[in-house]
Amino acid sequence: MNLINCLEEARLLGFDACGVAPVDTLTREKEVLLRWIEKGFHAGMGYMAKNIEKRENPALLVEGARSVIVTLTNYYTSRRQEKDVPVIARYAYGKDYHIVLKERLFRLLSVLKEKTGRDIRGRVFVDSAPVFEHEWARRAGLGWIGRNTLLVNPRLGSYCFIGVIISDFEPSGYSLPEERDFCGTCNRCVEACPTGALSSREVNANLCISYNTIERKDEIPLEIKEKMGQRFFGCDACQEVCPWNGKAVMHRVKEFLPDEWLMHMSREDWLELDEETFKSRFKDSPLSRPGLEQIKRNLSQPLLL
Ligand code: SF4
Ligand code: SF4
C-alpha cells in the first residue's frame, strides 16, 4: 500500500490529518526528557520517569515495528461556557478523547490489514503510554513543536489530539518531516501563561495549571491557586493566544459536543454535586480522571470567581 492510500483511509475514518514516519530511535528526545526530569519539572508524574527506553525505541513497544502512523483530530470549538461559571479546558467539553480516538485507530489498523491482506502487528496509543507523540507527529510532517510545547499544525492549529499506531506496516513511502519552526519571534504563549510555567520550550509541571488541577493529588499551592482565575479543570491560556489558532475551525466529532449541563454549571452546582450523579453524568468524560473530590478541591477558595 502506498502512503497516499493510507492517508486517504485515515481521512475517511474522520481523522483531520495523518502522516507516517519510519521507526527510529529518539535518543536526542530521550536526553531532553532526562534533563527535564532531573530538574524535577515532571512534578508528581512519576510515570514520566519510567519506561524511558521504550519511549526512546518503539521497537521495544511493538516487536518488529517499522512505522509510526500519527493522526490528528481537531477538537476546537468556539462555543464557551456561560459567563462567570468555573472554567474547563475545551478538550474536556465532551466524551473522553482516549475512548473516541482508540476506537478510530483500531478501525484504521483493521482497514490497513484488510487492504494490504497482511496481518499487521501493531498497537494503538493515545496519550497513555511511553511514546514521544509530539516528535512523531513532527516526523510524520504534521507540524512543529511550539513554544507552548504543543504540536502546532499550520492548517489546524494546536487544538488537536494526537493518536498513534506503532506497527510493522511498511508503506511504499513516508511523509516528509516538518523541519521548519513557524513560531518565529512570537512569544505570546510564554507571556500569556498565568503562572510562568513555560520557558525555553519546556513546561514546568509544578507551575502548570493543567497539571495542578488534573494530575496533582495533594493540595494545590496557594501561589498557583491565586493565579488560576476562574479555571478549575485544565487551562487553555497558552493556546488561546497562539496566532496559529486564529484560523481554527469547529471540530467534526459528535462525541466532543459539549454536555449542555456542563456549560452552565455554577460553582454552587459543582459543590452540591453528589458522587452518584457525578459518576452517572461524567463516567465517559475527562472529568472522571481526577474525580469529584479533587474537582471540589480545585473549586475551594481562593478561586477567583
Ligand atoms: S496550560 Fe496554562 S499554566 Fe500550563 S503552560 Fe499552558 S498557559 Fe501555562
Ligand atoms: S503562541 Fe507563538 S510562540 Fe507560542 S506556540 Fe504559538 S506561534 Fe509559537
PDB file of C-alpha atoms and ligand atoms in Angstrom:
ATOM      1  CA  MET A   1       0.000   0.000   0.000  1.00  0.00           C
ATOM      2  CA  ASN A   2       1.354   3.421  -0.819  1.00  0.00           C
ATOM      3  CA  LEU A   3       1.402   6.339   1.585  1.00  0.00           C
ATOM      4  CA  ILE A   4      -1.394   8.244  -0.194  1.00  0.00           C
ATOM      5  CA  ASN A   5      -3.811   5.301   0.158  1.00  0.00           C
ATOM      6  CA  CYS A   6      -3.021   5.022   3.856  1.00  0.00           C
ATOM      7  CA  LEU A   7      -3.625   8.742   4.430  1.00  0.00           C
ATOM      8  CA  GLU A   8      -6.878   8.546   2.478  1.00  0.00           C
ATOM      9  CA  GLU A   9      -8.137   5.704   4.688  1.00  0.00           C
ATOM     10  CA  ALA A  10      -7.368   7.825   7.755  1.00  0.00           C
ATOM     11  CA  ARG A  11      -9.259  10.742   6.258  1.00  0.00           C
ATOM     12  CA  LEU A  12     -12.282   8.537   5.513  1.00  0.00           C
ATOM     13  CA  LEU A  13     -12.343   7.493   9.174  1.00  0.00           C
ATOM     14  CA  GLY A  14     -12.615  11.136  10.223  1.00  0.00           C
ATOM     15  CA  PHE A  15      -9.044  11.999  11.188  1.00  0.00           C
ATOM     16  CA  ASP A  16      -8.211  15.596  10.308  1.00  0.00           C
ATOM     17  CA  ALA A  17      -4.600  14.862   9.391  1.00  0.00           C
ATOM     18  CA  CYS A  18      -2.355  11.843   9.176  1.00  0.00           C
ATOM     19  CA  GLY A  19       1.278  11.121   8.397  1.00  0.00           C
ATOM     20  CA  VAL A  20       3.594   8.143   8.588  1.00  0.00           C
ATOM     21  CA  ALA A  21       7.181   8.200   9.862  1.00  0.00           C
ATOM     22  CA  PRO A  22       9.718   5.395   9.706  1.00  0.00           C
ATOM     23  CA  VAL A  23      10.624   3.916  13.085  1.00  0.00           C
ATOM     24  CA  ASP A  24      13.775   5.355  14.597  1.00  0.00           C
ATOM     25  CA  THR A  25      15.469   5.645  17.981  1.00  0.00           C
ATOM     26  CA  LEU A  26      14.745   9.006  19.584  1.00  0.00           C
ATOM     27  CA  THR A  27      17.961   9.453  21.548  1.00  0.00           C
ATOM     28  CA  ARG A  28      18.017  13.248  21.439  1.00  0.00           C
ATOM     29  CA  GLU A  29      14.431  13.423  22.733  1.00  0.00           C
ATOM     30  CA  LYS A  30      15.326  10.946  25.481  1.00  0.00           C
ATOM     31  CA  GLU A  31      18.202  13.172  26.603  1.00  0.00           C
ATOM     32  CA  VAL A  32      15.946  16.237  26.644  1.00  0.00           C
ATOM     33  CA  LEU A  33      13.398  14.281  28.697  1.00  0.00           C
ATOM     34  CA  LEU A  34      16.060  13.141  31.172  1.00  0.00           C
ATOM     35  CA  ARG A  35      17.231  16.739  31.710  1.00  0.00           C
ATOM     36  CA  TRP A  36      13.603  17.818  32.237  1.00  0.00           C
ATOM     37  CA  ILE A  37      13.126  15.082  34.831  1.00  0.00           C
ATOM     38  CA  GLU A  38      16.432  15.971  36.539  1.00  0.00           C
ATOM     39  CA  LYS A  39      15.089  19.483  37.053  1.00  0.00           C
ATOM     40  CA  GLY A  40      12.001  17.988  38.700  1.00  0.00           C
ATOM     41  CA  PHE A  41       9.737  19.574  36.076  1.00  0.00           C
ATOM     42  CA  HIS A  42       7.634  16.388  35.849  1.00  0.00           C
ATOM     43  CA  ALA A  43       6.348  17.156  39.380  1.00  0.00           C
ATOM     44  CA  GLY A  44       4.231  14.252  40.662  1.00  0.00           C
ATOM     45  CA  MET A  45       4.071  12.471  37.293  1.00  0.00           C
ATOM     46  CA  GLY A  46       6.377   9.639  38.307  1.00  0.00           C
ATOM     47  CA  TYR A  47       5.305   7.668  35.227  1.00  0.00           C
ATOM     48  CA  MET A  48       7.247  10.137  33.058  1.00  0.00           C
ATOM     49  CA  ALA A  49      10.479   8.771  34.524  1.00  0.00           C
ATOM     50  CA  LYS A  50       9.509   5.163  33.790  1.00  0.00           C
ATOM     51  CA  ASN A  51       9.869   3.109  30.599  1.00  0.00           C
ATOM     52  CA  ILE A  52      12.263   5.639  29.109  1.00  0.00           C
ATOM     53  CA  GLU A  53      13.914   3.009  26.895  1.00  0.00           C
ATOM     54  CA  LYS A  54      10.506   2.123  25.447  1.00  0.00           C
ATOM     55  CA  ARG A  55       9.825   5.794  24.853  1.00  0.00           C
ATOM     56  CA  GLU A  56      13.153   6.096  23.051  1.00  0.00           C
ATOM     57  CA  ASN A  57      12.783   2.959  20.967  1.00  0.00           C
ATOM     58  CA  PRO A  58       9.309   1.996  19.645  1.00  0.00           C
ATOM     59  CA  ALA A  59      10.580  -1.454  18.690  1.00  0.00           C
ATOM     60  CA  LEU A  60      10.521  -2.216  22.433  1.00  0.00           C
ATOM     61  CA  LEU A  61       6.786  -1.480  22.426  1.00  0.00           C
ATOM     62  CA  VAL A  62       5.997  -3.425  19.253  1.00  0.00           C
ATOM     63  CA  GLU A  63       8.368  -6.128  18.116  1.00  0.00           C
ATOM     64  CA  GLY A  64       9.447  -5.684  14.520  1.00  0.00           C
ATOM     65  CA  ALA A  65       7.987  -2.146  14.363  1.00  0.00           C
ATOM     66  CA  ARG A  66       8.627  -0.420  11.050  1.00  0.00           C
ATOM     67  CA  SER A  67       6.440   2.688  11.078  1.00  0.00           C
ATOM     68  CA  VAL A  68       4.655   5.170  13.271  1.00  0.00           C
ATOM     69  CA  ILE A  69       1.300   6.310  11.905  1.00  0.00           C
ATOM     70  CA  VAL A  70       0.312   9.599  13.502  1.00  0.00           C
ATOM     71  CA  THR A  71      -3.166  11.099  13.358  1.00  0.00           C
ATOM     72  CA  LEU A  72      -4.518  14.469  14.406  1.00  0.00           C
ATOM     73  CA  THR A  73      -8.110  15.021  15.485  1.00  0.00           C
ATOM     74  CA  ASN A  74      -9.284  18.595  15.812  1.00  0.00           C
ATOM     75  CA  TYR A  75     -11.270  19.345  18.976  1.00  0.00           C
ATOM     76  CA  TYR A  76     -11.587  23.115  18.623  1.00  0.00           C
ATOM     77  CA  THR A  77     -14.892  24.809  19.315  1.00  0.00           C
ATOM     78  CA  SER A  78     -15.681  28.496  19.589  1.00  0.00           C
ATOM     79  CA  ARG A  79     -18.507  27.594  21.975  1.00  0.00           C
ATOM     80  CA  ARG A  80     -17.694  28.727  25.503  1.00  0.00           C
ATOM     81  CA  GLN A  81     -19.225  28.081  28.887  1.00  0.00           C
ATOM     82  CA  GLU A  82     -21.730  30.508  30.284  1.00  0.00           C
ATOM     83  CA  LYS A  83     -20.170  33.734  31.581  1.00  0.00           C
ATOM     84  CA  ASP A  84     -18.908  33.700  35.173  1.00  0.00           C
ATOM     85  CA  VAL A  85     -19.042  29.940  35.738  1.00  0.00           C
ATOM     86  CA  PRO A  86     -15.911  27.935  36.660  1.00  0.00           C
ATOM     87  CA  VAL A  87     -13.885  27.264  33.528  1.00  0.00           C
ATOM     88  CA  ILE A  88     -12.936  23.911  31.991  1.00  0.00           C
ATOM     89  CA  ALA A  89     -10.371  23.424  29.226  1.00  0.00           C
ATOM     90  CA  ARG A  90     -12.008  22.849  25.839  1.00  0.00           C
ATOM     91  CA  TYR A  91     -10.688  19.339  25.456  1.00  0.00           C
ATOM     92  CA  ALA A  92     -12.940  18.213  28.316  1.00  0.00           C
ATOM     93  CA  TYR A  93     -16.277  19.503  26.992  1.00  0.00           C
ATOM     94  CA  GLY A  94     -17.356  16.171  25.541  1.00  0.00           C
ATOM     95  CA  LYS A  95     -16.535  12.477  25.694  1.00  0.00           C
ATOM     96  CA  ASP A  96     -13.070  11.360  26.765  1.00  0.00           C
ATOM     97  CA  TYR A  97     -10.799  11.523  23.705  1.00  0.00           C
ATOM     98  CA  HIS A  98      -8.975   8.338  24.720  1.00  0.00           C
ATOM     99  CA  ILE A  99     -12.179   6.358  24.138  1.00  0.00           C
ATOM    100  CA  VAL A 100     -13.093   8.099  20.881  1.00  0.00           C
ATOM    101  CA  LEU A 101      -9.636   8.012  19.313  1.00  0.00           C
ATOM    102  CA  LYS A 102      -8.710   4.474  20.315  1.00  0.00           C
ATOM    103  CA  GLU A 103     -11.811   3.163  18.595  1.00  0.00           C
ATOM    104  CA  ARG A 104     -10.940   5.059  15.404  1.00  0.00           C
ATOM    105  CA  LEU A 105      -7.305   3.966  15.492  1.00  0.00           C
ATOM    106  CA  PHE A 106      -8.313   0.315  15.863  1.00  0.00           C
ATOM    107  CA  ARG A 107     -10.581   0.767  12.854  1.00  0.00           C
ATOM    108  CA  LEU A 108      -7.707   2.250  10.866  1.00  0.00           C
ATOM    109  CA  LEU A 109      -5.497  -0.690  11.799  1.00  0.00           C
ATOM    110  CA  SER A 110      -8.236  -3.121  10.677  1.00  0.00           C
ATOM    111  CA  VAL A 111      -8.680  -1.305   7.369  1.00  0.00           C
ATOM    112  CA  LEU A 112      -4.930  -1.419   6.728  1.00  0.00           C
ATOM    113  CA  LYS A 113      -4.914  -5.164   7.426  1.00  0.00           C
ATOM    114  CA  GLU A 114      -7.840  -5.662   5.091  1.00  0.00           C
ATOM    115  CA  LYS A 115      -6.437  -3.528   2.269  1.00  0.00           C
ATOM    116  CA  THR A 116      -2.917  -4.929   2.425  1.00  0.00           C
ATOM    117  CA  GLY A 117      -4.041  -8.507   3.044  1.00  0.00           C
ATOM    118  CA  ARG A 118      -1.412  -8.695   5.771  1.00  0.00           C
ATOM    119  CA  ASP A 119      -1.762  -9.484   9.440  1.00  0.00           C
ATOM    120  CA  ILE A 120      -0.159  -6.203  10.534  1.00  0.00           C
ATOM    121  CA  ARG A 121       1.181  -6.406  14.059  1.00  0.00           C
ATOM    122  CA  GLY A 122       0.546  -3.101  15.821  1.00  0.00           C
ATOM    123  CA  ARG A 123      -0.605  -1.225  18.895  1.00  0.00           C
ATOM    124  CA  VAL A 124      -2.560   1.984  19.244  1.00  0.00           C
ATOM    125  CA  PHE A 125      -1.583   4.748  21.648  1.00  0.00           C
ATOM    126  CA  VAL A 126      -3.475   7.804  22.808  1.00  0.00           C
ATOM    127  CA  ASP A 127      -1.570   9.795  25.374  1.00  0.00           C
ATOM    128  CA  SER A 128      -1.386   6.864  27.775  1.00  0.00           C
ATOM    129  CA  ALA A 129       1.886   5.100  27.049  1.00  0.00           C
ATOM    130  CA  PRO A 130       5.574   5.956  26.829  1.00  0.00           C
ATOM    131  CA  VAL A 131       5.522   7.468  23.338  1.00  0.00           C
ATOM    132  CA  PHE A 132       7.028  10.798  22.190  1.00  0.00           C
ATOM    133  CA  GLU A 133       3.785  11.733  20.386  1.00  0.00           C
ATOM    134  CA  HIS A 134       4.755  15.308  19.521  1.00  0.00           C
ATOM    135  CA  GLU A 135       8.074  14.321  18.000  1.00  0.00           C
ATOM    136  CA  TRP A 136       6.482  11.502  15.999  1.00  0.00           C
ATOM    137  CA  ALA A 137       3.875  13.952  14.745  1.00  0.00           C
ATOM    138  CA  ARG A 138       6.653  16.321  13.654  1.00  0.00           C
ATOM    139  CA  ARG A 139       8.481  13.477  11.924  1.00  0.00           C
ATOM    140  CA  ALA A 140       5.223  12.490  10.214  1.00  0.00           C
ATOM    141  CA  GLY A 141       5.055  16.020   8.765  1.00  0.00           C
ATOM    142  CA  LEU A 142       2.087  17.150  10.867  1.00  0.00           C
ATOM    143  CA  GLY A 143       3.564  20.324  12.323  1.00  0.00           C
ATOM    144  CA  TRP A 144       6.216  21.732  14.609  1.00  0.00           C
ATOM    145  CA  ILE A 145       6.556  21.781  18.388  1.00  0.00           C
ATOM    146  CA  GLY A 146       5.729  25.296  19.534  1.00  0.00           C
ATOM    147  CA  ARG A 147       6.999  27.331  22.466  1.00  0.00           C
ATOM    148  CA  ASN A 148       3.925  26.136  24.371  1.00  0.00           C
ATOM    149  CA  THR A 149       5.400  22.605  23.962  1.00  0.00           C
ATOM    150  CA  LEU A 150       2.372  21.528  21.915  1.00  0.00           C
ATOM    151  CA  LEU A 151       2.262  20.362  18.330  1.00  0.00           C
ATOM    152  CA  VAL A 152       1.135  23.167  16.047  1.00  0.00           C
ATOM    153  CA  ASN A 153      -0.281  22.197  12.672  1.00  0.00           C
ATOM    154  CA  PRO A 154      -0.207  25.039  10.119  1.00  0.00           C
ATOM    155  CA  ARG A 155      -3.782  24.292   8.956  1.00  0.00           C
ATOM    156  CA  LEU A 156      -5.457  23.103  12.174  1.00  0.00           C
ATOM    157  CA  GLY A 157      -3.539  24.951  14.904  1.00  0.00           C
ATOM    158  CA  SER A 158      -2.866  23.234  18.223  1.00  0.00           C
ATOM    159  CA  TYR A 159      -6.320  22.169  19.450  1.00  0.00           C
ATOM    160  CA  CYS A 160      -5.696  18.620  18.228  1.00  0.00           C
ATOM    161  CA  PHE A 161      -5.488  15.212  19.848  1.00  0.00           C
ATOM    162  CA  ILE A 162      -2.630  13.012  18.692  1.00  0.00           C
ATOM    163  CA  GLY A 163      -3.307   9.313  18.105  1.00  0.00           C
ATOM    164  CA  VAL A 164      -0.548   6.890  17.174  1.00  0.00           C
ATOM    165  CA  ILE A 165      -0.242   3.398  15.699  1.00  0.00           C
ATOM    166  CA  ILE A 166       3.142   1.711  16.007  1.00  0.00           C
ATOM    167  CA  SER A 167       3.253  -1.341  13.782  1.00  0.00           C
ATOM    168  CA  ASP A 168       5.185  -3.461  11.331  1.00  0.00           C
ATOM    169  CA  PHE A 169       3.234  -1.829   8.484  1.00  0.00           C
ATOM    170  CA  GLU A 170       5.570  -0.568   5.781  1.00  0.00           C
ATOM    171  CA  PRO A 171       4.051   1.811   3.260  1.00  0.00           C
ATOM    172  CA  SER A 172       5.872   2.272  -0.036  1.00  0.00           C
ATOM    173  CA  GLY A 173       6.928   5.766   1.107  1.00  0.00           C
ATOM    174  CA  TYR A 174       6.924   8.017   4.167  1.00  0.00           C
ATOM    175  CA  SER A 175       5.757  11.525   4.979  1.00  0.00           C
ATOM    176  CA  LEU A 176       8.339  14.306   4.950  1.00  0.00           C
ATOM    177  CA  PRO A 177       9.248  15.518   8.445  1.00  0.00           C
ATOM    178  CA  GLU A 178       8.492  19.148   9.338  1.00  0.00           C
ATOM    179  CA  GLU A 179      11.910  20.766   9.761  1.00  0.00           C
ATOM    180  CA  ARG A 180      10.628  24.332   9.941  1.00  0.00           C
ATOM    181  CA  ASP A 181       9.554  26.238  13.027  1.00  0.00           C
ATOM    182  CA  PHE A 182       6.851  28.794  12.416  1.00  0.00           C
ATOM    183  CA  CYS A 183       6.883  30.287  15.927  1.00  0.00           C
ATOM    184  CA  GLY A 184       9.429  32.798  14.604  1.00  0.00           C
ATOM    185  CA  THR A 185       9.850  35.652  17.058  1.00  0.00           C
ATOM    186  CA  CYS A 186       6.427  35.096  18.630  1.00  0.00           C
ATOM    187  CA  ASN A 187       6.469  34.610  22.388  1.00  0.00           C
ATOM    188  CA  ARG A 188       2.774  35.077  23.115  1.00  0.00           C
ATOM    189  CA  CYS A 189       2.177  31.728  24.813  1.00  0.00           C
ATOM    190  CA  VAL A 190       5.098  32.234  27.188  1.00  0.00           C
ATOM    191  CA  GLU A 191       3.870  35.727  28.088  1.00  0.00           C
ATOM    192  CA  ALA A 192       0.242  34.604  28.473  1.00  0.00           C
ATOM    193  CA  CYS A 193       0.927  31.719  30.844  1.00  0.00           C
ATOM    194  CA  PRO A 194      -0.626  32.853  34.141  1.00  0.00           C
ATOM    195  CA  THR A 195       1.956  31.046  36.280  1.00  0.00           C
ATOM    196  CA  GLY A 196       5.176  31.430  34.248  1.00  0.00           C
ATOM    197  CA  ALA A 197       5.317  27.676  33.625  1.00  0.00           C
ATOM    198  CA  LEU A 198       6.797  27.990  30.123  1.00  0.00           C
ATOM    199  CA  SER A 199      10.395  28.754  29.244  1.00  0.00           C
ATOM    200  CA  SER A 200      12.936  27.509  26.701  1.00  0.00           C
ATOM    201  CA  ARG A 201      10.287  25.277  25.088  1.00  0.00           C
ATOM    202  CA  GLU A 202       9.780  23.456  28.349  1.00  0.00           C
ATOM    203  CA  VAL A 203       6.878  23.335  30.731  1.00  0.00           C
ATOM    204  CA  ASN A 204       7.471  23.148  34.447  1.00  0.00           C
ATOM    205  CA  ALA A 205       4.544  20.988  35.505  1.00  0.00           C
ATOM    206  CA  ASN A 206       4.879  22.169  39.123  1.00  0.00           C
ATOM    207  CA  LEU A 207       3.614  25.545  37.934  1.00  0.00           C
ATOM    208  CA  CYS A 208       1.236  24.425  35.200  1.00  0.00           C
ATOM    209  CA  ILE A 209      -2.476  24.842  35.957  1.00  0.00           C
ATOM    210  CA  SER A 210      -3.356  21.780  33.863  1.00  0.00           C
ATOM    211  CA  TYR A 211      -1.084  19.587  35.950  1.00  0.00           C
ATOM    212  CA  ASN A 212      -2.217  21.118  39.227  1.00  0.00           C
ATOM    213  CA  THR A 213      -5.938  20.782  38.520  1.00  0.00           C
ATOM    214  CA  ILE A 214      -5.937  17.355  36.826  1.00  0.00           C
ATOM    215  CA  GLU A 215      -2.933  15.309  37.904  1.00  0.00           C
ATOM    216  CA  ARG A 216      -1.968  16.692  41.276  1.00  0.00           C
ATOM    217  CA  LYS A 217      -3.119  14.552  44.190  1.00  0.00           C
ATOM    218  CA  ASP A 218      -2.335  16.794  47.170  1.00  0.00           C
ATOM    219  CA  GLU A 219      -3.337  20.407  47.828  1.00  0.00           C
ATOM    220  CA  ILE A 220      -2.686  22.980  45.116  1.00  0.00           C
ATOM    221  CA  PRO A 221      -0.129  25.505  46.419  1.00  0.00           C
ATOM    222  CA  LEU A 222      -1.633  28.880  47.252  1.00  0.00           C
ATOM    223  CA  GLU A 223       0.657  30.720  44.821  1.00  0.00           C
ATOM    224  CA  ILE A 224      -0.777  28.629  41.948  1.00  0.00           C
ATOM    225  CA  LYS A 225      -4.371  28.900  43.144  1.00  0.00           C
ATOM    226  CA  GLU A 226      -4.082  32.654  43.244  1.00  0.00           C
ATOM    227  CA  LYS A 227      -3.196  32.640  39.542  1.00  0.00           C
ATOM    228  CA  MET A 228      -5.822  30.176  38.321  1.00  0.00           C
ATOM    229  CA  GLY A 229      -8.510  32.807  37.807  1.00  0.00           C
ATOM    230  CA  GLN A 230     -11.787  31.017  37.036  1.00  0.00           C
ATOM    231  CA  ARG A 231     -10.069  27.846  35.819  1.00  0.00           C
ATOM    232  CA  PHE A 232     -10.660  24.692  37.797  1.00  0.00           C
ATOM    233  CA  PHE A 233     -10.001  21.938  35.246  1.00  0.00           C
ATOM    234  CA  GLY A 234      -7.141  22.372  32.793  1.00  0.00           C
ATOM    235  CA  CYS A 235      -6.002  25.562  31.114  1.00  0.00           C
ATOM    236  CA  ASP A 236      -6.100  26.817  27.527  1.00  0.00           C
ATOM    237  CA  ALA A 237      -4.239  30.105  28.069  1.00  0.00           C
ATOM    238  CA  CYS A 238      -1.156  29.148  26.039  1.00  0.00           C
ATOM    239  CA  GLN A 239      -3.349  28.003  23.132  1.00  0.00           C
ATOM    240  CA  GLU A 240      -5.858  30.854  23.167  1.00  0.00           C
ATOM    241  CA  VAL A 241      -3.182  33.404  22.310  1.00  0.00           C
ATOM    242  CA  CYS A 242      -1.447  31.394  19.595  1.00  0.00           C
ATOM    243  CA  PRO A 243      -1.877  33.123  16.223  1.00  0.00           C
ATOM    244  CA  TRP A 244      -1.965  29.708  14.525  1.00  0.00           C
ATOM    245  CA  ASN A 245      -5.231  29.014  16.326  1.00  0.00           C
ATOM    246  CA  GLY A 246      -6.791  32.131  14.804  1.00  0.00           C
ATOM    247  CA  LYS A 247      -7.967  30.061  11.841  1.00  0.00           C
ATOM    248  CA  ALA A 248      -9.089  27.043  13.884  1.00  0.00           C
ATOM    249  CA  VAL A 249     -12.409  25.649  12.713  1.00  0.00           C
ATOM    250  CA  MET A 250     -15.118  23.732  14.540  1.00  0.00           C
ATOM    251  CA  HIS A 251     -14.340  20.043  15.041  1.00  0.00           C
ATOM    252  CA  ARG A 252     -16.389  17.331  13.329  1.00  0.00           C
ATOM    253  CA  VAL A 253     -16.676  14.812  16.163  1.00  0.00           C
ATOM    254  CA  LYS A 254     -20.164  14.472  17.582  1.00  0.00           C
ATOM    255  CA  GLU A 255     -18.809  12.825  20.746  1.00  0.00           C
ATOM    256  CA  PHE A 256     -16.903  16.038  21.531  1.00  0.00           C
ATOM    257  CA  LEU A 257     -20.027  18.177  21.524  1.00  0.00           C
ATOM    258  CA  PRO A 258     -20.479  19.711  24.964  1.00  0.00           C
ATOM    259  CA  ASP A 259     -22.743  18.381  27.643  1.00  0.00           C
ATOM    260  CA  GLU A 260     -25.207  21.281  27.929  1.00  0.00           C
ATOM    261  CA  TRP A 261     -25.401  20.931  31.677  1.00  0.00           C
ATOM    262  CA  LEU A 262     -21.632  21.244  31.938  1.00  0.00           C
ATOM    263  CA  MET A 263     -21.691  24.533  30.027  1.00  0.00           C
ATOM    264  CA  HIS A 264     -23.936  26.144  32.617  1.00  0.00           C
ATOM    265  CA  MET A 265     -22.772  24.616  35.902  1.00  0.00           C
ATOM    266  CA  SER A 266     -22.057  27.228  38.534  1.00  0.00           C
ATOM    267  CA  ARG A 267     -19.623  26.879  41.416  1.00  0.00           C
ATOM    268  CA  GLU A 268     -22.553  26.067  43.717  1.00  0.00           C
ATOM    269  CA  ASP A 269     -23.785  23.366  41.296  1.00  0.00           C
ATOM    270  CA  TRP A 270     -20.368  21.724  41.413  1.00  0.00           C
ATOM    271  CA  LEU A 271     -20.013  21.931  45.159  1.00  0.00           C
ATOM    272  CA  GLU A 272     -23.506  20.474  45.702  1.00  0.00           C
ATOM    273  CA  LEU A 273     -22.994  17.633  43.229  1.00  0.00           C
ATOM    274  CA  ASP A 274     -23.102  14.161  44.808  1.00  0.00           C
ATOM    275  CA  GLU A 275     -20.883  11.256  43.848  1.00  0.00           C
ATOM    276  CA  GLU A 276     -23.668   9.193  42.278  1.00  0.00           C
ATOM    277  CA  THR A 277     -24.827  11.981  39.957  1.00  0.00           C
ATOM    278  CA  PHE A 278     -21.225  12.834  39.063  1.00  0.00           C
ATOM    279  CA  LYS A 279     -20.498   9.211  38.128  1.00  0.00           C
ATOM    280  CA  SER A 280     -23.596   8.772  36.010  1.00  0.00           C
ATOM    281  CA  ARG A 281     -23.139  12.133  34.298  1.00  0.00           C
ATOM    282  CA  PHE A 282     -19.384  12.141  33.744  1.00  0.00           C
ATOM    283  CA  LYS A 283     -18.344   8.489  33.577  1.00  0.00           C
ATOM    284  CA  ASP A 284     -17.053   8.888  29.984  1.00  0.00           C
ATOM    285  CA  SER A 285     -15.753  12.425  30.460  1.00  0.00           C
ATOM    286  CA  PRO A 286     -12.144  13.536  31.067  1.00  0.00           C
ATOM    287  CA  LEU A 287     -13.517  14.982  34.319  1.00  0.00           C
ATOM    288  CA  SER A 288     -13.732  11.456  35.719  1.00  0.00           C
ATOM    289  CA  ARG A 289      -9.914  11.286  35.781  1.00  0.00           C
ATOM    290  CA  PRO A 290      -9.414  13.459  38.873  1.00  0.00           C
ATOM    291  CA  GLY A 291     -12.873  12.586  40.240  1.00  0.00           C
ATOM    292  CA  LEU A 292     -15.382  14.708  42.116  1.00  0.00           C
ATOM    293  CA  GLU A 293     -13.419  15.088  45.339  1.00  0.00           C
ATOM    294  CA  GLN A 294     -10.454  16.578  43.503  1.00  0.00           C
ATOM    295  CA  ILE A 295     -12.729  18.824  41.448  1.00  0.00           C
ATOM    296  CA  LYS A 296     -14.218  20.186  44.657  1.00  0.00           C
ATOM    297  CA  ARG A 297     -10.687  20.736  45.989  1.00  0.00           C
ATOM    298  CA  ASN A 298      -9.911  22.765  42.856  1.00  0.00           C
ATOM    299  CA  LEU A 299     -13.015  24.863  43.454  1.00  0.00           C
ATOM    300  CA  SER A 300     -12.242  25.657  47.041  1.00  0.00           C
ATOM    301  CA  GLN A 301     -11.247  29.221  47.890  1.00  0.00           C
ATOM    302  CA  PRO A 302      -9.406  31.366  46.911  1.00  0.00           C
ATOM    303  CA  LEU A 303     -10.611  30.559  43.375  1.00  0.00           C
ATOM    304  CA  LEU A 304     -11.321  33.991  41.972  1.00  0.00           C
ATOM    305  CA  LEU A 305     -14.933  33.963  40.812  1.00  0.00           C
TER     306      LEU A 305
HETATM  307  S1  SF4 B   1      -1.620  25.096  30.290  1.00  0.00           S
HETATM  308 FE1  SF4 B   1      -1.811  27.121  31.294  1.00  0.00          FE
HETATM  309  S2  SF4 B   1      -0.491  27.046  33.083  1.00  0.00           S
HETATM  310 FE2  SF4 B   1       0.089  25.319  31.743  1.00  0.00          FE
HETATM  311  S3  SF4 B   1       1.737  26.093  30.475  1.00  0.00           S
HETATM  312 FE3  SF4 B   1      -0.154  26.488  29.326  1.00  0.00          FE
HETATM  313  S4  SF4 B   1      -0.776  28.561  29.946  1.00  0.00           S
HETATM  314 FE4  SF4 B   1       0.739  27.860  31.426  1.00  0.00          FE
HETATM  315  S1  SF4 B   2       1.903  31.441  20.645  1.00  0.00           S
HETATM  316 FE1  SF4 B   2       3.579  31.975  19.282  1.00  0.00          FE
HETATM  317  S2  SF4 B   2       5.396  31.077  20.265  1.00  0.00           S
HETATM  318 FE2  SF4 B   2       3.600  30.109  21.192  1.00  0.00          FE
HETATM  319  S3  SF4 B   2       3.273  28.243  20.016  1.00  0.00           S
HETATM  320 FE3  SF4 B   2       2.007  29.839  19.067  1.00  0.00          FE
HETATM  321  S4  SF4 B   2       3.297  30.705  17.441  1.00  0.00           S
HETATM  322 FE4  SF4 B   2       4.653  29.547  18.802  1.00  0.00          FE
END
